[in-house]
Coordinates of C-alpha atoms in Angstrom, one line a residue:
M573 CA 222.9 385.9 64.1
R574 CA 225.9 383.6 64.5
F575 CA 229.3 384.1 66.1
I576 CA 232.3 382.1 67.4
V577 CA 233.8 383.2 70.7
E578 CA 235.9 381.8 73.6
Q579 CA 233.7 380.5 76.4
K580 CA 235.6 382.4 79.1
T581 CA 235.3 385.7 77.1
L582 CA 231.5 385.4 76.8
M583 CA 231.0 384.3 80.4
S584 CA 233.0 387.3 81.6
A585 CA 231.0 389.8 79.5
L586 CA 227.7 388.4 80.7
E587 CA 228.8 388.4 84.4
R588 CA 230.1 392.0 84.1
A589 CA 226.9 393.1 82.4
L590 CA 225.0 392.1 85.5
L591 CA 226.9 394.8 87.5
K592 CA 226.3 392.7 90.6
G593 CA 227.4 394.2 93.9
K594 CA 226.5 396.6 96.7
Y595 CA 224.0 399.4 95.9
L596 CA 222.2 401.9 98.2
D597 CA 222.5 400.9 102.0
S598 CA 225.0 398.3 100.9
K599 CA 222.2 396.0 99.6
N600 CA 223.4 393.3 97.2
S601 CA 221.7 393.8 93.9
Q602 CA 222.3 393.9 90.2
L603 CA 220.9 395.2 86.9
S604 CA 218.3 393.1 85.0
N605 CA 218.9 389.4 84.4
Y606 CA 218.7 390.0 80.7
A607 CA 221.4 391.0 78.1
E608 CA 220.8 392.4 74.6
L609 CA 223.4 390.9 72.2
R610 CA 224.1 392.9 69.2
A611 CA 226.3 391.4 66.5
G612 CA 227.6 393.8 63.8
E613 CA 231.1 394.9 63.3
S614 CA 231.7 393.5 66.9
L615 CA 229.6 391.8 69.5
K616 CA 228.0 394.1 72.1
V617 CA 226.6 392.8 75.3
M618 CA 224.2 395.4 76.8
N619 CA 222.2 395.7 79.9
A620 CA 220.3 398.4 81.7
D621 CA 217.9 399.4 84.5
N622 CA 216.1 402.7 84.9
A623 CA 219.3 404.5 86.1
T624 CA 222.1 402.6 84.3
I625 CA 223.3 401.4 80.9
V626 CA 226.3 399.1 80.5
C627 CA 227.9 397.8 77.3
V628 CA 230.8 395.3 76.9
N629 CA 232.4 394.8 73.5
V630 CA 233.4 391.2 73.0
E631 CA 236.2 390.0 70.8
C632 CA 234.9 387.2 68.6
E633 CA 234.3 386.1 65.0
I634 CA 230.9 387.4 63.7
Q635 CA 229.6 385.1 61.0
S636 CA 226.2 386.8 60.6
A637 CA 224.8 389.9 62.1
G638 CA 221.7 390.3 64.2
E639 CA 220.3 391.0 67.7
S640 CA 218.8 388.9 70.4
V641 CA 217.9 389.1 74.1
V642 CA 219.1 386.3 76.4
E643 CA 218.4 385.4 80.0
I644 CA 221.9 385.8 81.6
D645 CA 221.7 383.2 84.4
K646 CA 220.3 380.6 82.1
M647 CA 223.0 381.2 79.5
L648 CA 225.7 381.1 82.1
K649 CA 224.4 377.9 83.5
Y650 CA 225.1 376.1 80.2
L651 CA 228.3 378.0 79.4
K652 CA 229.8 376.7 82.6
T653 CA 229.6 373.1 81.2
M654 CA 231.7 374.1 78.1
S655 CA 235.2 375.2 77.4
G656 CA 237.3 376.7 74.7
E657 CA 235.8 377.9 71.5
I658 CA 232.0 377.9 71.2
T659 CA 229.5 378.8 68.5
V660 CA 226.3 380.7 69.3
E661 CA 223.6 380.8 66.7
V662 CA 220.2 382.5 67.1
D663 CA 217.1 382.0 64.9
D664 CA 213.9 380.9 66.6
V665 CA 215.9 379.6 69.5
I666 CA 219.4 380.2 70.9
K667 CA 221.9 377.4 70.2
I668 CA 225.2 377.1 71.9
V669 CA 227.7 374.4 70.6
S670 CA 231.1 373.4 71.9
G671 CA 232.6 370.2 70.6
G672 CA 230.1 367.5 71.2
K673 CA 228.0 369.6 73.6
K674 CA 224.9 371.5 72.5
A675 CA 222.5 373.6 74.5
T676 CA 219.2 375.1 73.3
L677 CA 217.6 378.1 75.0
P678 CA 214.5 380.1 74.3
R679 CA 214.8 383.6 73.0
V680 CA 213.5 386.5 75.1
V681 CA 211.1 388.7 73.2
I682 CA 212.3 392.1 74.5
H683 CA 214.7 393.5 77.1
P684 CA 212.7 394.9 80.0
N685 CA 214.7 398.1 79.8
L686 CA 215.0 398.4 76.0
A687 CA 213.8 402.0 76.0
V688 CA 216.7 403.0 78.2
I689 CA 219.2 401.1 76.0
E690 CA 217.8 402.8 72.8
S691 CA 217.9 406.2 74.4
L692 CA 221.7 406.2 73.8
N693 CA 222.7 409.0 71.5
N694 CA 226.4 408.1 71.3
D695 CA 228.5 405.2 70.2
F696 CA 231.2 405.8 72.8
E697 CA 234.8 405.3 71.9
F698 CA 237.8 405.4 74.2
D699 CA 239.8 408.7 73.8
E700 CA 243.3 408.1 75.1
N701 CA 244.3 411.8 74.8
L702 CA 241.1 413.3 76.2
T703 CA 240.8 415.6 73.2
E704 CA 237.3 414.5 72.0
T705 CA 234.1 416.0 73.3
V706 CA 231.7 413.6 75.0
T707 CA 228.1 414.5 75.6
F708 CA 225.1 413.2 77.5
G709 CA 221.3 413.4 77.5
K710 CA 218.8 414.2 74.8
K711 CA 220.2 417.7 74.5
N712 CA 223.8 416.5 74.0
R713 CA 225.2 418.5 76.9
K714 CA 229.0 418.5 77.1
Y715 CA 230.9 417.0 79.9
E716 CA 233.3 419.6 81.4
T717 CA 235.4 417.2 83.5
V718 CA 237.2 414.0 82.7
I719 CA 239.5 411.9 84.8
Q720 CA 241.7 409.1 83.4
L721 CA 242.6 406.3 85.7
N722 CA 243.8 402.7 85.8
A723 CA 240.7 400.6 86.4
S724 CA 242.5 398.9 89.3
S725 CA 242.6 402.3 91.1
L726 CA 238.9 402.8 90.7
Y727 CA 238.2 399.2 91.7
N728 CA 240.3 399.3 94.8
S729 CA 239.0 402.7 96.0
L730 CA 235.3 401.8 95.5
T731 CA 235.9 398.4 97.1
A732 CA 237.2 400.1 100.2
C733 CA 234.3 402.6 100.1
E734 CA 231.9 399.6 100.3
L735 CA 233.2 398.8 103.8
V736 CA 231.5 402.0 105.0
G737 CA 228.1 400.4 104.3
S738 CA 226.1 403.4 102.9
G739 CA 226.3 402.3 99.2
V740 CA 226.8 406.0 98.3
Y741 CA 230.0 406.9 96.6
R742 CA 231.2 410.5 96.0
L743 CA 233.6 411.4 93.2
D744 CA 235.1 414.9 93.6
Y745 CA 237.6 416.8 91.5
N746 CA 239.1 420.1 92.7
E747 CA 242.8 420.2 92.0
E748 CA 243.0 416.6 93.2
F749 CA 240.7 413.7 92.6
Q750 CA 239.0 411.9 95.5
I751 CA 236.6 409.1 96.0
S752 CA 234.8 408.8 99.3
S753 CA 231.9 407.4 101.2
H754 CA 230.4 408.1 104.6
A755 CA 227.7 406.8 107.0
G756 CA 227.1 408.3 110.4
N757 CA 230.5 408.4 112.1
E758 CA 232.2 406.2 109.5
N759 CA 234.1 407.7 106.6
Y760 CA 236.5 406.6 103.9
T761 CA 238.3 409.0 101.6
E762 CA 241.0 408.2 99.0
S763 CA 243.0 410.7 96.9
I764 CA 244.0 409.2 93.6
E765 CA 246.7 410.5 91.3
P766 CA 245.1 410.3 87.8
I767 CA 246.9 409.5 84.6
N768 CA 245.4 412.6 83.2
A769 CA 242.7 415.1 84.2
V770 CA 240.9 417.8 82.2
G771 CA 238.2 420.3 83.1
E772 CA 236.5 422.2 85.9
P773 CA 235.9 421.2 89.6
A774 CA 233.0 418.9 89.8
T775 CA 231.2 416.5 92.2
V776 CA 228.8 413.6 91.7
E777 CA 227.4 410.9 94.0
I778 CA 226.4 407.5 92.7
T779 CA 224.9 404.4 94.2
A780 CA 226.1 401.5 92.1
P781 CA 229.2 399.2 92.0
V782 CA 230.4 400.8 88.7
H783 CA 233.9 399.4 89.2
K784 CA 232.6 395.8 88.6
L785 CA 232.3 396.4 84.9
F786 CA 236.0 397.2 84.2
K787 CA 239.0 394.9 84.2
N788 CA 242.7 395.6 83.8
E789 CA 242.4 398.6 81.5
I790 CA 242.4 402.4 81.5
V791 CA 239.1 404.2 82.1
N792 CA 238.0 407.8 81.4
I793 CA 235.4 409.1 83.9
Y794 CA 233.3 411.9 82.6
F795 CA 231.2 414.0 85.0
N796 CA 229.8 417.4 85.9
D797 CA 228.0 418.4 89.0
D798 CA 225.1 416.1 89.7
V799 CA 224.5 414.8 86.2
P800 CA 224.7 411.3 84.8
M801 CA 228.3 410.0 84.9
T802 CA 229.9 408.1 81.9
I803 CA 232.8 405.8 82.2
I804 CA 234.5 404.6 79.0
S805 CA 237.3 402.1 78.5
E806 CA 238.7 400.4 75.4
N807 CA 236.2 397.6 75.6
S808 CA 233.3 398.8 77.8
F809 CA 231.2 401.8 78.8
L810 CA 228.8 402.7 81.5
I811 CA 226.3 405.5 82.1
R812 CA 224.9 405.9 85.7
A813 CA 222.4 408.5 86.9
P814 CA 223.5 410.6 89.9
R815 CA 222.2 410.0 93.3
V816 CA 219.3 412.3 94.2
E817 CA 219.2 413.2 97.9
G818 CA 216.8 410.8 99.7
N819 CA 217.2 408.1 97.0

């Protein structure tokens, strides 16, 4: 596997794939410290835990296809010493070259949550008009509700919800779309005007900083009552299992 990419672009993808932020009880956490890089028609940076899958599509020049697992913090450490266009080549080891600088890293044999990543049934594509059917799970169940937002609206709302401190975020659609969080006597609720909305009333609660994956783009949020939620943008997607009461 070999590809050429801008240093800032690859760093951003790796950092976003960590999904670092506040989880249940506002504890700072992240997904695994490993990313699966898949170079084909594009470069996909993927990560997962037992409740989450994330994927970031990276704009770059693919010179040869392949797959490899990298240790994110170790790769970031060397990328920070470089700038501009870099070349990443993977054979027995991982080589990163930028001008006169070269770093060599060991390959990781397998992603710790590879089974979760490989459970994906879909190669998600962003649907601007909300006309395509999106499914989830082994039985390919259909999502009945989709909300289209600017990612900045999702980011700002969930950032405000983090102030409550529970780490539990509720998404609710019933004529209007609301994101909220509560803990004891503290509550935060925000009504958001979507760009577009299709489907039935639905509610789901999650315990992850899903907003950390998306940048200045439009996102489609797919959910039904208490099933895994999927968020898709032009360049990224995320699947997160719903919160089960008591977890």
